[in-house]
């Protein structure tokens, strides 16, 4: 499977899953635009940056900042073949009736508004090119509500509905929009938060990256609006 010289945008590219996705596309010849919140995060994640890629700090919760970043991608690398919306966040602990505005806004901004903002900036580029692939990151938890996780599950359920809606809107224009729904991801932060867990049952970032890569490939050309569970053994 080759993505030679194709331009791939990866949001949240400095995170554990984002780095795995960047590595997957890099190994297959893509030119990657790695987006994340700050230059410090990007520098820490990529101390030896590739000359074939570009690294852009932007606020994905802000439409103007996102549009500026995408315009830079197009100016420096050309048209965008793949958008991998990896950026997201997790928070739990509040009941629905005790959910603060801060928690609600944080989760919906990072998990949902970021998808709206990247769509607004990237989809016109794909429409002009006449093709494209969009892969969002929802969550297994978005399928149903859970105690003390109402805002999080609602934000990820919204990503699923946006994915399905975009797929119906764009399939006739040869743009595929799909999502992955990971369960617990084996990341350093999750290990720190749950030191007594059985990590062998958690899904690995590299395995999720493989599924994202498949959905970005020509082999997935007939798939529209799928939300694919990626569970590992959990």
Coordinates of C-alpha atoms in Angstrom, one line a residue:
X1 CA 0.0 0.0 0.0
X2 CA 1.6 3.2 -1.1
X3 CA 0.8 6.9 -0.4
X4 CA 3.8 8.1 -2.3
X5 CA 3.8 11.9 -2.5
X6 CA 0.2 12.2 -1.3
X7 CA -0.5 14.9 1.2
X8 CA -1.9 13.7 4.5
X9 CA -3.0 16.0 7.3
X10 CA -2.9 14.5 10.8
X11 CA -4.4 16.6 13.6
X12 CA -3.3 15.9 17.2
X13 CA -0.1 14.7 15.6
X14 CA 2.1 15.1 18.7
X15 CA 0.0 12.6 20.8
X16 CA 0.6 8.9 21.1
X17 CA -2.0 7.9 18.5
X18 CA -1.1 10.9 16.3
X19 CA 2.6 9.9 16.2
X20 CA 1.6 6.3 15.3
X21 CA -0.5 7.6 12.4
X22 CA 2.2 9.9 11.2
X23 CA 4.7 7.1 11.3
X24 CA 2.3 4.8 9.3
X25 CA 1.9 7.3 6.5
X26 CA 5.5 8.2 6.5
X27 CA 6.5 4.6 6.0
X28 CA 4.4 4.6 2.9
X29 CA 5.8 7.6 1.2
X30 CA 3.3 10.3 2.2
X31 CA 4.1 13.9 2.8
X32 CA 2.5 14.7 6.2
X33 CA 1.3 17.9 7.7
X34 CA 1.4 17.4 11.4
X35 CA -0.9 19.7 13.4
X36 CA -1.0 20.2 17.1
X37 CA -1.6 22.8 19.7
X38 CA 1.9 24.3 20.2
X39 CA 5.4 24.3 18.8
X40 CA 6.6 22.9 22.1
X41 CA 4.5 19.8 21.8
X42 CA 5.5 19.3 18.2
X43 CA 9.2 19.7 19.0
X44 CA 9.0 17.3 21.9
X45 CA 7.3 14.7 19.8
X46 CA 9.5 15.2 16.7
X47 CA 13.0 16.2 17.9
X48 CA 14.4 15.2 14.4
X49 CA 11.7 16.5 12.1
X50 CA 11.4 15.1 8.5
X51 CA 12.3 17.5 5.7
X52 CA 9.4 15.9 3.8
X53 CA 6.8 17.0 6.4
X54 CA 5.6 20.2 7.9
X55 CA 4.7 20.8 11.5
X56 CA 2.2 23.5 12.3
X57 CA 1.0 24.8 15.7
X58 CA -2.7 25.8 15.6
X59 CA -5.8 25.9 17.7
X60 CA -8.2 23.4 16.2
X61 CA -11.0 24.7 18.4
X62 CA -10.7 28.0 16.6
X63 CA -12.0 28.2 13.0
X64 CA -9.7 30.9 11.8
X65 CA -6.6 29.3 13.3
X66 CA -7.5 26.0 11.7
X67 CA -8.2 27.6 8.3
X68 CA -4.8 29.4 8.4
X69 CA -3.0 26.1 9.1
X70 CA -4.8 24.3 6.2
X71 CA -4.0 27.2 3.9
X72 CA -0.3 26.8 4.9
X73 CA -0.5 23.1 4.1
X74 CA -1.9 23.7 0.6
X75 CA 0.6 26.5 -0.1
X76 CA 3.6 24.4 0.9
X77 CA 2.6 20.8 0.0
X78 CA -0.3 21.1 -2.4
X79 CA -3.8 19.5 -2.4
X80 CA -4.8 17.3 0.5
X81 CA -5.6 13.6 -0.2
X82 CA -6.2 12.5 3.4
X83 CA -7.4 14.1 6.6
X84 CA -6.9 12.1 9.8
X85 CA -8.7 13.9 12.6
X86 CA -6.8 12.4 15.6
X87 CA -7.0 15.3 18.0
X88 CA -9.3 14.8 21.0
X89 CA -9.6 14.7 24.7
X90 CA -11.0 12.7 27.6
X91 CA -12.4 13.7 31.0
X92 CA -14.7 11.9 33.4
X93 CA -15.9 12.1 37.0
X94 CA -18.9 14.4 36.8
X95 CA -22.5 13.3 36.8
X96 CA -24.7 14.8 34.0
X97 CA -26.5 17.0 36.5
X98 CA -23.1 18.1 37.9
X99 CA -21.4 18.7 34.6
X100 CA -19.7 22.1 34.5
X101 CA -19.7 24.4 31.5
X102 CA -15.9 24.1 31.5
X103 CA -16.0 20.3 31.1
X104 CA -18.7 20.4 28.5
X105 CA -17.0 23.1 26.5
X106 CA -13.6 21.4 26.7
X107 CA -14.8 18.1 25.5
X108 CA -17.1 19.4 22.7
X109 CA -14.6 21.9 21.5
X110 CA -11.7 19.4 21.3
X111 CA -13.7 16.3 20.2
X112 CA -16.4 17.8 18.1
X113 CA -15.8 21.4 17.1
X114 CA -12.3 20.4 15.9
X115 CA -14.0 18.1 13.4
X116 CA -16.3 20.9 12.2
X117 CA -13.3 23.3 11.8
X118 CA -11.1 20.9 9.9
X119 CA -14.1 19.9 7.7
X120 CA -14.7 23.6 6.9
X121 CA -11.1 24.1 5.9
X122 CA -10.2 20.8 4.2
X123 CA -13.4 19.7 2.4
X124 CA -13.4 22.6 -0.1
X125 CA -9.8 21.6 -1.1
X126 CA -10.9 18.0 -1.6
X127 CA -14.0 19.0 -3.6
X128 CA -11.8 21.1 -5.9
X129 CA -9.5 18.0 -6.4
X130 CA -12.5 15.7 -6.9
X131 CA -11.5 13.1 -4.3
X132 CA -10.4 12.7 -0.7
X133 CA -10.5 10.5 2.4
X134 CA -11.5 11.7 5.9
X135 CA -11.0 9.5 9.0
X136 CA -12.3 10.8 12.3
X137 CA -11.7 9.3 15.7
X138 CA -14.8 8.6 17.7
X139 CA -14.8 6.1 20.6
X140 CA -16.3 2.8 21.6
X141 CA -17.7 4.8 24.6
X142 CA -19.7 6.9 22.1
X143 CA -22.1 4.0 21.5
X144 CA -23.9 4.3 24.8
X145 CA -24.0 6.5 27.9
X146 CA -21.9 5.7 30.9
X147 CA -22.0 6.9 34.5
X148 CA -19.7 9.9 35.2
X149 CA -18.9 10.1 31.5
X150 CA -22.0 11.8 30.0
X151 CA -20.2 14.8 28.4
X152 CA -17.5 12.6 27.0
X153 CA -19.8 10.0 25.5
X154 CA -22.0 12.7 24.1
X155 CA -19.1 14.4 22.4
X156 CA -17.9 11.2 20.8
X157 CA -21.4 10.2 19.8
X158 CA -21.5 13.6 18.0
X159 CA -18.4 12.7 16.1
X160 CA -20.1 9.5 14.9
X161 CA -23.2 11.4 13.7
X162 CA -21.1 14.1 12.0
X163 CA -19.1 11.3 10.3
X164 CA -22.3 9.7 9.0
X165 CA -23.7 13.0 7.9
X166 CA -20.6 14.0 6.1
X167 CA -20.4 10.7 4.3
X168 CA -23.9 11.1 2.9
X169 CA -23.2 14.7 1.8
X170 CA -19.9 13.9 0.1
X171 CA -20.0 10.3 -1.2
X172 CA -21.2 11.5 -4.7
X173 CA -18.1 13.7 -4.9
X174 CA -15.8 10.8 -4.4
X175 CA -14.9 11.8 -0.8
X176 CA -15.0 9.0 1.7
X177 CA -15.7 9.9 5.3
X178 CA -15.4 7.2 8.0
X179 CA -14.4 6.9 11.7
X180 CA -12.6 4.5 14.0
X181 CA -13.9 3.8 17.5
X182 CA -11.0 2.8 19.8
X183 CA -11.6 1.3 23.2
X184 CA -8.8 1.9 25.8
X185 CA -5.7 2.9 24.0
X186 CA -2.3 1.8 25.3
X187 CA -0.6 5.1 25.9
X188 CA 1.8 6.3 28.5
X189 CA -0.8 8.6 30.1
X190 CA -3.4 5.8 30.3
X191 CA -0.8 3.6 32.0
X192 CA 0.0 6.3 34.5
X193 CA -3.7 6.8 35.2
X194 CA -4.4 3.1 35.6
X195 CA -1.2 1.5 36.9
X196 CA -2.9 -1.7 38.0
X197 CA -4.7 -2.5 34.6
X198 CA -3.8 -5.3 32.3
X199 CA -2.2 -3.4 29.4
X200 CA -2.1 -6.4 27.2
X201 CA -5.9 -6.1 26.6
X202 CA -5.6 -2.5 25.5
X203 CA -5.5 -1.6 21.8
X204 CA -2.1 -0.4 20.6
X205 CA -1.8 2.9 18.7
X206 CA 0.0 1.1 15.9
X207 CA -3.0 -1.2 15.4
X208 CA -5.4 1.8 15.2
X209 CA -3.1 3.5 12.7
X210 CA -3.3 0.4 10.5
X211 CA -7.1 0.7 10.4
X212 CA -7.0 4.4 9.7
X213 CA -4.5 3.7 6.9
X214 CA -6.8 1.1 5.4
X215 CA -9.7 3.6 5.5
X216 CA -7.5 6.1 3.7
X217 CA -6.6 3.6 1.0
X218 CA -8.2 2.8 -2.4
X219 CA -9.2 -0.5 -0.9
X220 CA -11.8 1.4 1.2
X221 CA -13.3 3.3 -1.8
X222 CA -16.7 1.7 -1.3
X223 CA -16.9 2.4 2.5
X224 CA -18.9 5.5 3.5
X225 CA -20.0 6.5 7.0
X226 CA -18.6 3.5 8.8
X227 CA -17.7 3.8 12.5
X228 CA -15.3 0.9 13.0
X229 CA -14.7 -0.5 16.5
X230 CA -11.0 -1.1 17.2
X231 CA -11.0 -2.9 20.5
X232 CA -7.8 -4.8 21.1
X233 CA -8.7 -7.4 23.6
X234 CA -10.5 -5.1 26.1

